[in-house]
PDB file of C-alpha atoms and ligand atoms in Angstrom:
ATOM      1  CA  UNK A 167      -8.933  27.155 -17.259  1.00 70.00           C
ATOM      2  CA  UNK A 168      -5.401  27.204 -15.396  1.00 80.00           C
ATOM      3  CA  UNK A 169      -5.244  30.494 -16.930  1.00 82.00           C
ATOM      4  CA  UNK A 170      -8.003  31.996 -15.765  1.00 87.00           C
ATOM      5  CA  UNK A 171      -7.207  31.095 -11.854  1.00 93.00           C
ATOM      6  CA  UNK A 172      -5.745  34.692 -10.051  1.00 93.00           C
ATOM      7  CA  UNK A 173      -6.996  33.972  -6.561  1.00 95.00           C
ATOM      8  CA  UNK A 174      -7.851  31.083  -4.241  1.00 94.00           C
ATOM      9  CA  UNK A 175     -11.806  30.926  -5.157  1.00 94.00           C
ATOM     10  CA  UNK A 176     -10.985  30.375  -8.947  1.00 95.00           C
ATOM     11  CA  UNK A 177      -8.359  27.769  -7.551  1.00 96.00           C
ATOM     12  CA  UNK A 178     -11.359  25.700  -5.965  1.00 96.00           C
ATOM     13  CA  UNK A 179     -13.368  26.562  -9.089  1.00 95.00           C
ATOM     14  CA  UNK A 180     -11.019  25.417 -11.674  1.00 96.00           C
ATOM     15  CA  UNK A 181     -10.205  22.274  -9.390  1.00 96.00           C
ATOM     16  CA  UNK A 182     -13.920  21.304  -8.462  1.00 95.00           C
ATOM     17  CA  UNK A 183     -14.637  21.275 -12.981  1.00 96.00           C
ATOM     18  CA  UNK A 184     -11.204  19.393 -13.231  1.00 96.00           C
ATOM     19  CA  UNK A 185     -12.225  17.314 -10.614  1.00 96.00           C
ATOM     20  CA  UNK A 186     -16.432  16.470 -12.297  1.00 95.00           C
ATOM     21  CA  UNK A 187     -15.580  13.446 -13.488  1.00 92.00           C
ATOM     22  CA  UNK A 188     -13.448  11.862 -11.186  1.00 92.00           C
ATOM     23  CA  UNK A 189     -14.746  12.753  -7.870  1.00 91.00           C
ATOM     24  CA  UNK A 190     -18.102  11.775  -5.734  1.00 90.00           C
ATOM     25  CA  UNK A 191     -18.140  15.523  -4.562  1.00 93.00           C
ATOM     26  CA  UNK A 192     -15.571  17.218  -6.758  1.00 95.00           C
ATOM     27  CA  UNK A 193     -16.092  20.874  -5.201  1.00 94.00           C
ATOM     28  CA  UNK A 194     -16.221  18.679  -1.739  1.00 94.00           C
ATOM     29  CA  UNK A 195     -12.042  17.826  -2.693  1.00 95.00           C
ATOM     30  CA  UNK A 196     -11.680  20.951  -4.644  1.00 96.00           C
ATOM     31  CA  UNK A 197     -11.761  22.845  -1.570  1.00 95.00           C
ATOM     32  CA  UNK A 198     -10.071  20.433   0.269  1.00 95.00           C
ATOM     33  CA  UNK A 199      -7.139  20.268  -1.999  1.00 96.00           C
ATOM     34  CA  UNK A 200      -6.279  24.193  -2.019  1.00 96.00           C
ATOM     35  CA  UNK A 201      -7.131  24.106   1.618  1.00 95.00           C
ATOM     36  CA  UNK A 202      -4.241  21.221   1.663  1.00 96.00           C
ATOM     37  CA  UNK A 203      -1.815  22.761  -0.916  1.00 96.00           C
ATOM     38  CA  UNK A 204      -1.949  26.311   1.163  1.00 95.00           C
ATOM     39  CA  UNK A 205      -1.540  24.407   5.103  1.00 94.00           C
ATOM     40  CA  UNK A 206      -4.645  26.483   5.981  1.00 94.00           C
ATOM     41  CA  UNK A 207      -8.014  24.818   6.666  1.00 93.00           C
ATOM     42  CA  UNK A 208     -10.881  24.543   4.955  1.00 91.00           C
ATOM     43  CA  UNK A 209     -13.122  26.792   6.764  1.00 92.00           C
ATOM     44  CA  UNK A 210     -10.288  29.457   6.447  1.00 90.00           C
ATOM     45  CA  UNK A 211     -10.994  29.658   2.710  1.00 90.00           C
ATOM     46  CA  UNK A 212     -13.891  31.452   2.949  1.00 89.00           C
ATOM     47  CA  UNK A 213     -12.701  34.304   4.150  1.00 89.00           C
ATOM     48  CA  UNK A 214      -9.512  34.237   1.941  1.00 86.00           C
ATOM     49  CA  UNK A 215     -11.522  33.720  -1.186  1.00 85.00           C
ATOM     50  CA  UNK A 216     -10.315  37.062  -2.750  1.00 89.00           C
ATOM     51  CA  UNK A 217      -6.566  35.939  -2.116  1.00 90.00           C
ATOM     52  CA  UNK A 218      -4.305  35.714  -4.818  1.00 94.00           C
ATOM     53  CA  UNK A 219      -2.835  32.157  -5.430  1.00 94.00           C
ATOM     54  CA  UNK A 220       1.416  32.271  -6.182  1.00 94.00           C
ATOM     55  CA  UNK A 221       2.252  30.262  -8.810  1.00 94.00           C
ATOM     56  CA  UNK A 222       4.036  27.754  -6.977  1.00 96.00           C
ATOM     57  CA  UNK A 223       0.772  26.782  -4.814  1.00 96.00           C
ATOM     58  CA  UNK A 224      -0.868  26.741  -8.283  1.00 96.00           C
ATOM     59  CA  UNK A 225       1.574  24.593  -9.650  1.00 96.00           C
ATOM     60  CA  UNK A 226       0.982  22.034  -6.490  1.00 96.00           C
ATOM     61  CA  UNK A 227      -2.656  22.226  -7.084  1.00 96.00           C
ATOM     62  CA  UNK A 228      -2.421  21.186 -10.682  1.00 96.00           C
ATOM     63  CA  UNK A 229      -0.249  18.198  -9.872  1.00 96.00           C
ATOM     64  CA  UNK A 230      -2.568  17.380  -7.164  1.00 97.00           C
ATOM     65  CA  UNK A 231      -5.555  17.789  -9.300  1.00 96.00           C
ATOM     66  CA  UNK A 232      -3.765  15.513 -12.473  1.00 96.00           C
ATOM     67  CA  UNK A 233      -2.989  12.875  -9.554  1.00 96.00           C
ATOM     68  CA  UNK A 234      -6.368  12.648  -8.435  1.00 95.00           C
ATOM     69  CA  UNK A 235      -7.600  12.416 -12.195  1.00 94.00           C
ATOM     70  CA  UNK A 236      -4.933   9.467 -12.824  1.00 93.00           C
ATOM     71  CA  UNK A 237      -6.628   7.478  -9.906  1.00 92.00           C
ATOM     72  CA  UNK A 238      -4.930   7.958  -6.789  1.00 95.00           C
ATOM     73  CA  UNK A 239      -7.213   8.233  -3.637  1.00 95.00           C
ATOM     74  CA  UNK A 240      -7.347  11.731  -2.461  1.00 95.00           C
ATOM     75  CA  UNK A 241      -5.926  10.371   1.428  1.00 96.00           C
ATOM     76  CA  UNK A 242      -3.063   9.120  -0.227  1.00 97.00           C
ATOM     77  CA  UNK A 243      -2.414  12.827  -1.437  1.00 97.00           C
ATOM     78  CA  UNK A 244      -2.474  13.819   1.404  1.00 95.00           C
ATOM     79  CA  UNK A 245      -0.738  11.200   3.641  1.00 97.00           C
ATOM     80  CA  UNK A 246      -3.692  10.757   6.280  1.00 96.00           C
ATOM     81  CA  UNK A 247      -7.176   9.982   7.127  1.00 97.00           C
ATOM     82  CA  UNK A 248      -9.378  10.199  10.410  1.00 97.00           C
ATOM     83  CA  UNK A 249     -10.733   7.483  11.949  1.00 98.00           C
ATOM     84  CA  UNK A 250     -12.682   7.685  15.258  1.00 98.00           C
ATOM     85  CA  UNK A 251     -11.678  11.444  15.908  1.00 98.00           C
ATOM     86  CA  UNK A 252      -7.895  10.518  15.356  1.00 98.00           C
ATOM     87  CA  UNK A 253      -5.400  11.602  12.592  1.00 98.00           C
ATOM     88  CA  UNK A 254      -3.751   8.125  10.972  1.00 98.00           C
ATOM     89  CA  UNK A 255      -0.877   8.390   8.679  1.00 98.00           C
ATOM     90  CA  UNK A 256      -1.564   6.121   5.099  1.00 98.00           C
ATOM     91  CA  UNK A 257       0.365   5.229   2.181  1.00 98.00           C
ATOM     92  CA  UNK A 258       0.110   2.971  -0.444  1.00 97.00           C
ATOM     93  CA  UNK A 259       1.195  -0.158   1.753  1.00 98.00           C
ATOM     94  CA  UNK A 260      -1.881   0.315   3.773  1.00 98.00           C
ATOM     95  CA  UNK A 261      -5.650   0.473   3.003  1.00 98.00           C
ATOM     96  CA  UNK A 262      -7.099   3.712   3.309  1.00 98.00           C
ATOM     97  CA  UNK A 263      -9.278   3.109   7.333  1.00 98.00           C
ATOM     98  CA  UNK A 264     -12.526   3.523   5.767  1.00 97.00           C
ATOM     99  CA  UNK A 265     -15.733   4.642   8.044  1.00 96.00           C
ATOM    100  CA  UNK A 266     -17.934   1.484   8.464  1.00 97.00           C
ATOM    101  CA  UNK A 267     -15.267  -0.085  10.239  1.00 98.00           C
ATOM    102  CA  UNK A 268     -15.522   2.104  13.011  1.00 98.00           C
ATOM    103  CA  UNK A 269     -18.620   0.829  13.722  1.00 98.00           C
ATOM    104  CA  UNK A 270     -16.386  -2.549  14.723  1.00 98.00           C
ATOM    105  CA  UNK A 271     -13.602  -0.400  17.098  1.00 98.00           C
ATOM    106  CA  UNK A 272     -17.498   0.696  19.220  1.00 98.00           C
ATOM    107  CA  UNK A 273     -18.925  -2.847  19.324  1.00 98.00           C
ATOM    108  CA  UNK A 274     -15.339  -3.321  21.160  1.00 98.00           C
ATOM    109  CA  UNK A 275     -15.524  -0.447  23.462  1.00 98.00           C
ATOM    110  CA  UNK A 276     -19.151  -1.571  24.407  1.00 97.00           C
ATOM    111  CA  UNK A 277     -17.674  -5.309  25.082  1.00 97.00           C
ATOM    112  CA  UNK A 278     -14.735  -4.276  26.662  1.00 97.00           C
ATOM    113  CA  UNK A 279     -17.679  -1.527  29.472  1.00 95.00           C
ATOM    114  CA  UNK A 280     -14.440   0.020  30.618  1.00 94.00           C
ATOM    115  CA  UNK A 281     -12.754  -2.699  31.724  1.00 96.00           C
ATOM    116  CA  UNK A 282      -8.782  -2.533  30.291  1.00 96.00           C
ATOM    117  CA  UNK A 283      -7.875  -5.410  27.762  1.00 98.00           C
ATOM    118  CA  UNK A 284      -5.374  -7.201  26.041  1.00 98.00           C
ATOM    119  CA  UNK A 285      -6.320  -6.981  22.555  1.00 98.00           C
ATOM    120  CA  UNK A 286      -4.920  -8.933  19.020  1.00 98.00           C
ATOM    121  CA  UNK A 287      -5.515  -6.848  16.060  1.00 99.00           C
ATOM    122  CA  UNK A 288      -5.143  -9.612  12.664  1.00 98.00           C
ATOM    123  CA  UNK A 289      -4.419  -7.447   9.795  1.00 98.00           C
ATOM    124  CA  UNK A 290      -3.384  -4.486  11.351  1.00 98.00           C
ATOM    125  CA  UNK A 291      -2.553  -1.859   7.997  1.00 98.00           C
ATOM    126  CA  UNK A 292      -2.481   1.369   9.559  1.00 98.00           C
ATOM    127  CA  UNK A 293      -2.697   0.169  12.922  1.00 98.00           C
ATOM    128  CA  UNK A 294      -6.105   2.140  13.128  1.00 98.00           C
ATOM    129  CA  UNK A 295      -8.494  -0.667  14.803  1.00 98.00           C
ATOM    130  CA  UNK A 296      -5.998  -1.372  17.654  1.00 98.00           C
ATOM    131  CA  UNK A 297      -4.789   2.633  18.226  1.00 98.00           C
ATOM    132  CA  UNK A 298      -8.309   3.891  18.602  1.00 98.00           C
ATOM    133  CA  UNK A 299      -9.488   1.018  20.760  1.00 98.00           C
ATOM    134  CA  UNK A 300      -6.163   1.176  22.777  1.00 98.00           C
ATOM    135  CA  UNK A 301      -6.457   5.065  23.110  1.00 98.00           C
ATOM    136  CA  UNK A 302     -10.032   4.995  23.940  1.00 97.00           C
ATOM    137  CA  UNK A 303      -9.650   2.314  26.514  1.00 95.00           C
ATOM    138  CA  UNK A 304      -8.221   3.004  29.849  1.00 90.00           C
ATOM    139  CA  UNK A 305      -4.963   0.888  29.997  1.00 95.00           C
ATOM    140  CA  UNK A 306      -5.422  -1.507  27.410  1.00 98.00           C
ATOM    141  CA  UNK A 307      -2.799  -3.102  25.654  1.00 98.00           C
ATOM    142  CA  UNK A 308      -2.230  -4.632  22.065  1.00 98.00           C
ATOM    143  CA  UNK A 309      -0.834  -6.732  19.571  1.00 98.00           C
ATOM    144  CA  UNK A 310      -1.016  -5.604  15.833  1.00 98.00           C
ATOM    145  CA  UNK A 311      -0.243  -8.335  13.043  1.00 98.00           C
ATOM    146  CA  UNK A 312       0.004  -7.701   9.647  1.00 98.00           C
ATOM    147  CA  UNK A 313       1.502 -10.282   6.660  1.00 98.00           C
ATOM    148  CA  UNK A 314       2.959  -7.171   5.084  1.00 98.00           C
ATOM    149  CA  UNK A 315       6.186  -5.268   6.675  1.00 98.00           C
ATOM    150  CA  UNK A 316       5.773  -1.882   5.141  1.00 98.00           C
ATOM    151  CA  UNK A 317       2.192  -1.454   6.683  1.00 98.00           C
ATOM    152  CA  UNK A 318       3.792  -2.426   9.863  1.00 98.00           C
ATOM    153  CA  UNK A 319       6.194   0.702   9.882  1.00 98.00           C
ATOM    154  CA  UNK A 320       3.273   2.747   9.108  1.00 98.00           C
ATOM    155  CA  UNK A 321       1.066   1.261  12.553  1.00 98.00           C
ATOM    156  CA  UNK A 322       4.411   1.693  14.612  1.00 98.00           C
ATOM    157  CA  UNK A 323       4.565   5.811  13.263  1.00 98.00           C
ATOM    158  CA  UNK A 324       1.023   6.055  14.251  1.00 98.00           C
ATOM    159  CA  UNK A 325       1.341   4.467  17.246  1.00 98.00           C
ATOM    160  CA  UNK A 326       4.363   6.871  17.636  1.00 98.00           C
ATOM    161  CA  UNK A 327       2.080  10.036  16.603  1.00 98.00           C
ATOM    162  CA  UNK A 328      -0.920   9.287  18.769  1.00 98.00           C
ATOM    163  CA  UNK A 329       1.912   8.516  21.795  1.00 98.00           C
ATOM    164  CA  UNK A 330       0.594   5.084  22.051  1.00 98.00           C
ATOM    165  CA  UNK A 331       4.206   2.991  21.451  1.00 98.00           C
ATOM    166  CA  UNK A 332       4.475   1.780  24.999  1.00 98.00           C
ATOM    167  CA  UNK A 333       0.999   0.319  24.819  1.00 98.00           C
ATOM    168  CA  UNK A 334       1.108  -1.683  21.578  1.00 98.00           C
ATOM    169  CA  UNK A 335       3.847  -3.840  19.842  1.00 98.00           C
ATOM    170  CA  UNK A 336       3.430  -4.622  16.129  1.00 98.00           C
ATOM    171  CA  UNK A 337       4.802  -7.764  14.143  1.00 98.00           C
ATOM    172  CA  UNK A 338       4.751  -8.574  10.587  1.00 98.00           C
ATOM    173  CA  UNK A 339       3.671 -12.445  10.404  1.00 98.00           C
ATOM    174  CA  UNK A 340       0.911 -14.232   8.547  1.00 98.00           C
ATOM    175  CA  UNK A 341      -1.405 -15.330  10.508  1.00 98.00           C
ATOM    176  CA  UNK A 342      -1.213 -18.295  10.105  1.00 98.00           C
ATOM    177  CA  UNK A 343       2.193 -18.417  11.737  1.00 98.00           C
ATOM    178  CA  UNK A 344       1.486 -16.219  15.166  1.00 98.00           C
ATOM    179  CA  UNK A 345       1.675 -18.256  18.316  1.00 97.00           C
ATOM    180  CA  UNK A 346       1.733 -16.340  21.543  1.00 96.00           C
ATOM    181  CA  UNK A 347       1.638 -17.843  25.130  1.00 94.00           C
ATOM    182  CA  UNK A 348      -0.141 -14.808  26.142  1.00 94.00           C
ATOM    183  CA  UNK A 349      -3.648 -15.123  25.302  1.00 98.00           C
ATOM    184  CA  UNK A 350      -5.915 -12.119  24.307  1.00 98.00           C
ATOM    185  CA  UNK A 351      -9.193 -10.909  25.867  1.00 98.00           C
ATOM    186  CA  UNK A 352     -10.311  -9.541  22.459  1.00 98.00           C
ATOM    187  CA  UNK A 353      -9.537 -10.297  18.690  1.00 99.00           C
ATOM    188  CA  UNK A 354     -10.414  -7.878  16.448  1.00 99.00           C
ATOM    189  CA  UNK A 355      -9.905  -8.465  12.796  1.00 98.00           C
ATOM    190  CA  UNK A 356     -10.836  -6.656   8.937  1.00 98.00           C
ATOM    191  CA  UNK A 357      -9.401  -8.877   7.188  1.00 98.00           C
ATOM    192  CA  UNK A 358      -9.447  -9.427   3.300  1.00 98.00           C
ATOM    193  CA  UNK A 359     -12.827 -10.410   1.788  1.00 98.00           C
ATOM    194  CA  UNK A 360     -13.120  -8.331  -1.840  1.00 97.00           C
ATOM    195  CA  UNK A 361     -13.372 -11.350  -4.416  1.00 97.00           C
ATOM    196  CA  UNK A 362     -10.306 -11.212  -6.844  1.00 97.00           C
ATOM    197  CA  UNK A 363     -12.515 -10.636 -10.036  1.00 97.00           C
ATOM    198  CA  UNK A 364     -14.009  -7.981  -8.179  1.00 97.00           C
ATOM    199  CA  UNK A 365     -10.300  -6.242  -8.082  1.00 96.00           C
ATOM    200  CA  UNK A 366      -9.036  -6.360 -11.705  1.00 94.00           C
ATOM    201  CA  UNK A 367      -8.901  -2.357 -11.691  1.00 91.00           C
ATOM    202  CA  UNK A 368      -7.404  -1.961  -8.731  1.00 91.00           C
ATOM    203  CA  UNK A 369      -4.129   0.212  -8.573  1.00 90.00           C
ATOM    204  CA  UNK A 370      -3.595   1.983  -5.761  1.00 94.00           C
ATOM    205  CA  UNK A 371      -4.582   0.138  -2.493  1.00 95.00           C
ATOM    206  CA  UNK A 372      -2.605  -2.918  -1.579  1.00 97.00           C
ATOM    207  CA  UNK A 373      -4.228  -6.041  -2.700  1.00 96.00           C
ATOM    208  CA  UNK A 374      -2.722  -8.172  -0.054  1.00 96.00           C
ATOM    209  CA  UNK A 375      -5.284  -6.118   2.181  1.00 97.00           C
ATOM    210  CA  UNK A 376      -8.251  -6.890   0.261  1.00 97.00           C
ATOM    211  CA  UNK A 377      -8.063  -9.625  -1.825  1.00 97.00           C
ATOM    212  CA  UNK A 378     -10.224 -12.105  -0.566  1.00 97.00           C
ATOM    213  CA  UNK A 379     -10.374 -14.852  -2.785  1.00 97.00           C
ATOM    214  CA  UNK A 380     -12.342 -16.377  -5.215  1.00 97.00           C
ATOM    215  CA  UNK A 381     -15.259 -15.788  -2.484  1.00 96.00           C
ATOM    216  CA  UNK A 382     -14.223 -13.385  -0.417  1.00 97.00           C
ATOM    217  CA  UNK A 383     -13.993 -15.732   2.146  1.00 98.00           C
ATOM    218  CA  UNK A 384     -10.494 -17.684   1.919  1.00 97.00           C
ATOM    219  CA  UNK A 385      -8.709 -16.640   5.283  1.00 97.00           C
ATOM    220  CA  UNK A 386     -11.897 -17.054   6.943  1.00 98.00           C
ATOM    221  CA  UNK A 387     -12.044 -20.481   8.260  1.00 97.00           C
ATOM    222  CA  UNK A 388      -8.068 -20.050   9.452  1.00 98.00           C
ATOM    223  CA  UNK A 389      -8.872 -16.838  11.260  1.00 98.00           C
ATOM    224  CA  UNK A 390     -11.802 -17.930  13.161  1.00 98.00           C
ATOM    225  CA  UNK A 391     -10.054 -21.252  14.210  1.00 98.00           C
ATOM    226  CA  UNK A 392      -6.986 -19.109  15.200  1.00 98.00           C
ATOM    227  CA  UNK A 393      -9.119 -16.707  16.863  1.00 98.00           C
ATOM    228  CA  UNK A 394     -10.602 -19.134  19.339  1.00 98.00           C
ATOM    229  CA  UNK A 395      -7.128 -20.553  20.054  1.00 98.00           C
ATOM    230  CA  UNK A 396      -5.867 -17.142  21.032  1.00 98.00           C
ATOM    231  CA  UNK A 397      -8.417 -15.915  23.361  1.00 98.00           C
ATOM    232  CA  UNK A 398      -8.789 -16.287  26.608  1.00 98.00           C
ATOM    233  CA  UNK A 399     -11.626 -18.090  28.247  1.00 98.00           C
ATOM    234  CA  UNK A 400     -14.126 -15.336  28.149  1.00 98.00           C
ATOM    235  CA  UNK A 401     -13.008 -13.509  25.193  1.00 98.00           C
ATOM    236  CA  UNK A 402     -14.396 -11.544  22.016  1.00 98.00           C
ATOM    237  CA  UNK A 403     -13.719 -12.310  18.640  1.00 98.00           C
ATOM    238  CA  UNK A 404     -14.951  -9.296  16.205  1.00 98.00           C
ATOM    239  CA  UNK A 405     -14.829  -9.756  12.441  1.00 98.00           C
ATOM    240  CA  UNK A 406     -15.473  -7.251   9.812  1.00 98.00           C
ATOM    241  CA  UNK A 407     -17.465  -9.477   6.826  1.00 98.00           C
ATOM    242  CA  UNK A 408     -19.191  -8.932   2.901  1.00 97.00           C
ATOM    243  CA  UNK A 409     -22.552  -8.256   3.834  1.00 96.00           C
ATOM    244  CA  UNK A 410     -22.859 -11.777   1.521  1.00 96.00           C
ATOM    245  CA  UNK A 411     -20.983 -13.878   3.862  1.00 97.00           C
ATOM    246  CA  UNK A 412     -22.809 -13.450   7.031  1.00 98.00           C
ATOM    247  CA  UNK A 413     -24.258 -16.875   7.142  1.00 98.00           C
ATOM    248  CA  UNK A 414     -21.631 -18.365   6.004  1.00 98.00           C
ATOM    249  CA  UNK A 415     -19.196 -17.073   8.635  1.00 98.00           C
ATOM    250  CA  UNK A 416     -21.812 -16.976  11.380  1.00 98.00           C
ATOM    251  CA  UNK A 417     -21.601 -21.046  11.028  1.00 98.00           C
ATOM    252  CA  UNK A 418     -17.954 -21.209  11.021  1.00 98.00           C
ATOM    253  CA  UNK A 419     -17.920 -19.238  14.411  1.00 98.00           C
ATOM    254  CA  UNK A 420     -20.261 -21.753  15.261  1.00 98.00           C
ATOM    255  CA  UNK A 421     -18.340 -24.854  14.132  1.00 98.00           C
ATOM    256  CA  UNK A 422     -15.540 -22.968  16.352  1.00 98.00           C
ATOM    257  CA  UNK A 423     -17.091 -23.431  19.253  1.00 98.00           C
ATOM    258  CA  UNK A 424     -18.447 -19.497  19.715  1.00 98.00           C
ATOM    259  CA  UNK A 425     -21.305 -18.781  21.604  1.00 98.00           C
ATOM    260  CA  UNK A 426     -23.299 -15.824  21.848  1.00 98.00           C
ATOM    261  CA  UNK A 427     -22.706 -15.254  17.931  1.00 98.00           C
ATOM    262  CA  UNK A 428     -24.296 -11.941  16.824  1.00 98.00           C
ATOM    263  CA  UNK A 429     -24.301 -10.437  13.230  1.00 98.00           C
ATOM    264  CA  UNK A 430     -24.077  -6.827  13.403  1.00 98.00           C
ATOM    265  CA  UNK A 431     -24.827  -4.221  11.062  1.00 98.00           C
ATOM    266  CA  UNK A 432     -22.968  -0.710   9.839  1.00 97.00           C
ATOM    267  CA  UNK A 433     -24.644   2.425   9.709  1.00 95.00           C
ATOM    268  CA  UNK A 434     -25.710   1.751   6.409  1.00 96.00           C
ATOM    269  CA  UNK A 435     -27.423  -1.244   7.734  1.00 97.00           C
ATOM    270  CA  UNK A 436     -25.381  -3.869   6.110  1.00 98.00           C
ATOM    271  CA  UNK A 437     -24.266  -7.023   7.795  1.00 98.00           C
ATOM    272  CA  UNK A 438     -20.919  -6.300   8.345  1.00 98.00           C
ATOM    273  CA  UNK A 439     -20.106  -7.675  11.533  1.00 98.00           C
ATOM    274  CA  UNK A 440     -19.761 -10.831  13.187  1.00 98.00           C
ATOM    275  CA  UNK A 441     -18.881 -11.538  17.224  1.00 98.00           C
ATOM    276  CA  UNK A 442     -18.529 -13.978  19.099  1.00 98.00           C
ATOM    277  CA  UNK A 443     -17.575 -15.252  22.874  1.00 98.00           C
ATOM    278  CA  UNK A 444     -15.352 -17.819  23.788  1.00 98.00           C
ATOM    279  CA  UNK A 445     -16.465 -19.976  26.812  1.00 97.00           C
TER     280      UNK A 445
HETATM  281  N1  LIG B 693     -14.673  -2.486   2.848  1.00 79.60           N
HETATM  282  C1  LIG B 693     -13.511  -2.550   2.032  1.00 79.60           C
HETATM  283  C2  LIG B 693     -13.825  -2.096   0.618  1.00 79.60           C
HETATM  284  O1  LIG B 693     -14.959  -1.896   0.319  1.00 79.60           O
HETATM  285  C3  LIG B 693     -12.934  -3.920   2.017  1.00 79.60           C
HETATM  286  C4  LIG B 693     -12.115  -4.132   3.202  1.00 79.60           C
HETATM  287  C5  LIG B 693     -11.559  -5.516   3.299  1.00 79.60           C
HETATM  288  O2  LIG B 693     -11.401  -6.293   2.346  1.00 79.60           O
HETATM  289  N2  LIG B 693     -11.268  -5.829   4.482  1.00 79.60           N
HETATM  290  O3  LIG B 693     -12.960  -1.885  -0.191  1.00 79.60           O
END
């Protein structure tokens, strides 16, 4: 009970049986909220257990806590999420970077062995594929496209945060409608594939950055085509994919024009990859 909480340990306690219902590992985010609420970190809790909570930081945690039961993702409470070891702002106008995908950002570092690229990021969001390969490679450059303005404000404060504006440019376009006499030594793309029925409940995340289509695979066959205009001779396309579509996009690459096509799986072992070389 709300009543009942005097000091920080009841505050995780009364969050994490709040939280039973609603959360994967509710004592997990239960210590992570008061940790957020009170700026200190999570580890610091421990030994501040015995602490007594004001009731303004109690207040906070409540509102938190009723947030979190109404169905908004815990990063968008608190503004960020990690992704490869770095700190990326999110908001509702961008999907929350989730971990599989980093498994595409190291498939790219072990392509690009060192050597500093020019890299197209399709989809962009939170500008978290293109920052962490950018920051991780040398003196590589970028381009981040996304249909959707507001997420593009949200890449160019990241870029801004991780001190990476000089090496990136972002541009709010479809697609569909990006030409660019520069060609790219690397295209790296996680673009929408959730099929629509599959996204009736969905309230938080923006659909524009999932929807997919009927079968997950609309934008597909446009991307891929793009793709292979916009690299260079020699260059990587990397897709993120539904673990159902493999075949089905590994042909299109192949239709393309691709070689070297490989299907790659995320840690979970799920085909959730697909790359491919242009000529
Ligand atoms: N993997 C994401 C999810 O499960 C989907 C990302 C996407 O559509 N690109 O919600």
């Amino acid at each position: 009970m709300k009543n009942d909480v005097q000091c920080l340990s009841d505050a995780v306690a009364y969050c994490g049986a709040e939280l039973k219902r609603f959360s994967d590992s509710p004592f997990l985010e239960a210590q992570l909220i008061v940790a957020f609420v009170l700026g200190i970190s999570k580890e610091s809790l421990y030994i501040s257990n015995d602490e007594k909570i004001s009731e303004d930081k109690l207040e906070e945690i409540v509102a938190f806590v009723e947030k979190r039961r109404n169905g908004t993702p815990f990063y968008y409470l608190v503004g960020k999420r990690e992704f490869m070891g770095l700190e990326f702002k999110v908001n509702e106008s961008v999907l929350i970077p989730r971990p599989e995908t980093e498994t595409l950002v190291e498939k790219a570092i072990e392509i690009a062995d060192g050597r500093s690229l020019t890299v197209l990021d399709v989809g962009t969001g939170s500008g978290c594929i293109l920052l962490s390969f950018v920051k991780y490679n040398g003196s590589s450059v970028g381009t981040g496209i996304d249909i959707s303005e507001k997420s593009i404000s949200v890449a160019e404060e990241n870029a801004r945060n991780l001190a990476l504006s000089n090496r990136v440019k972002f541009i709010a376009t479809d697609f569909r409608n990006f030409f660019s006499k520069l060609k790219f030594d690397m295209i790296l793309s996680n673009p929408p594939y959730v099929k629509t029925r599959n996204l009736i409940h969905l309230k938080h995340e923006p659909l524009v950055a999932l929807d997919g289509g009927i079968d997950g695979f609309e934008l597909y066959v446009d991307l891929i085509r793009k793709a292979f205009r916009l690299l260079k001779n020699g260059g990587y396309f990397i897709v993120e994919i539904d673990d159902c579509l493999s075949a089905k996009t590994f042909d299109s690459f192949k239709k393309e024009g691709f070689l070297d096509i490989e299907i790659i799986p995320d840690l979970a072992d799920k085909k959730r990859f697909v790359a491919g070389w242009k000529k």
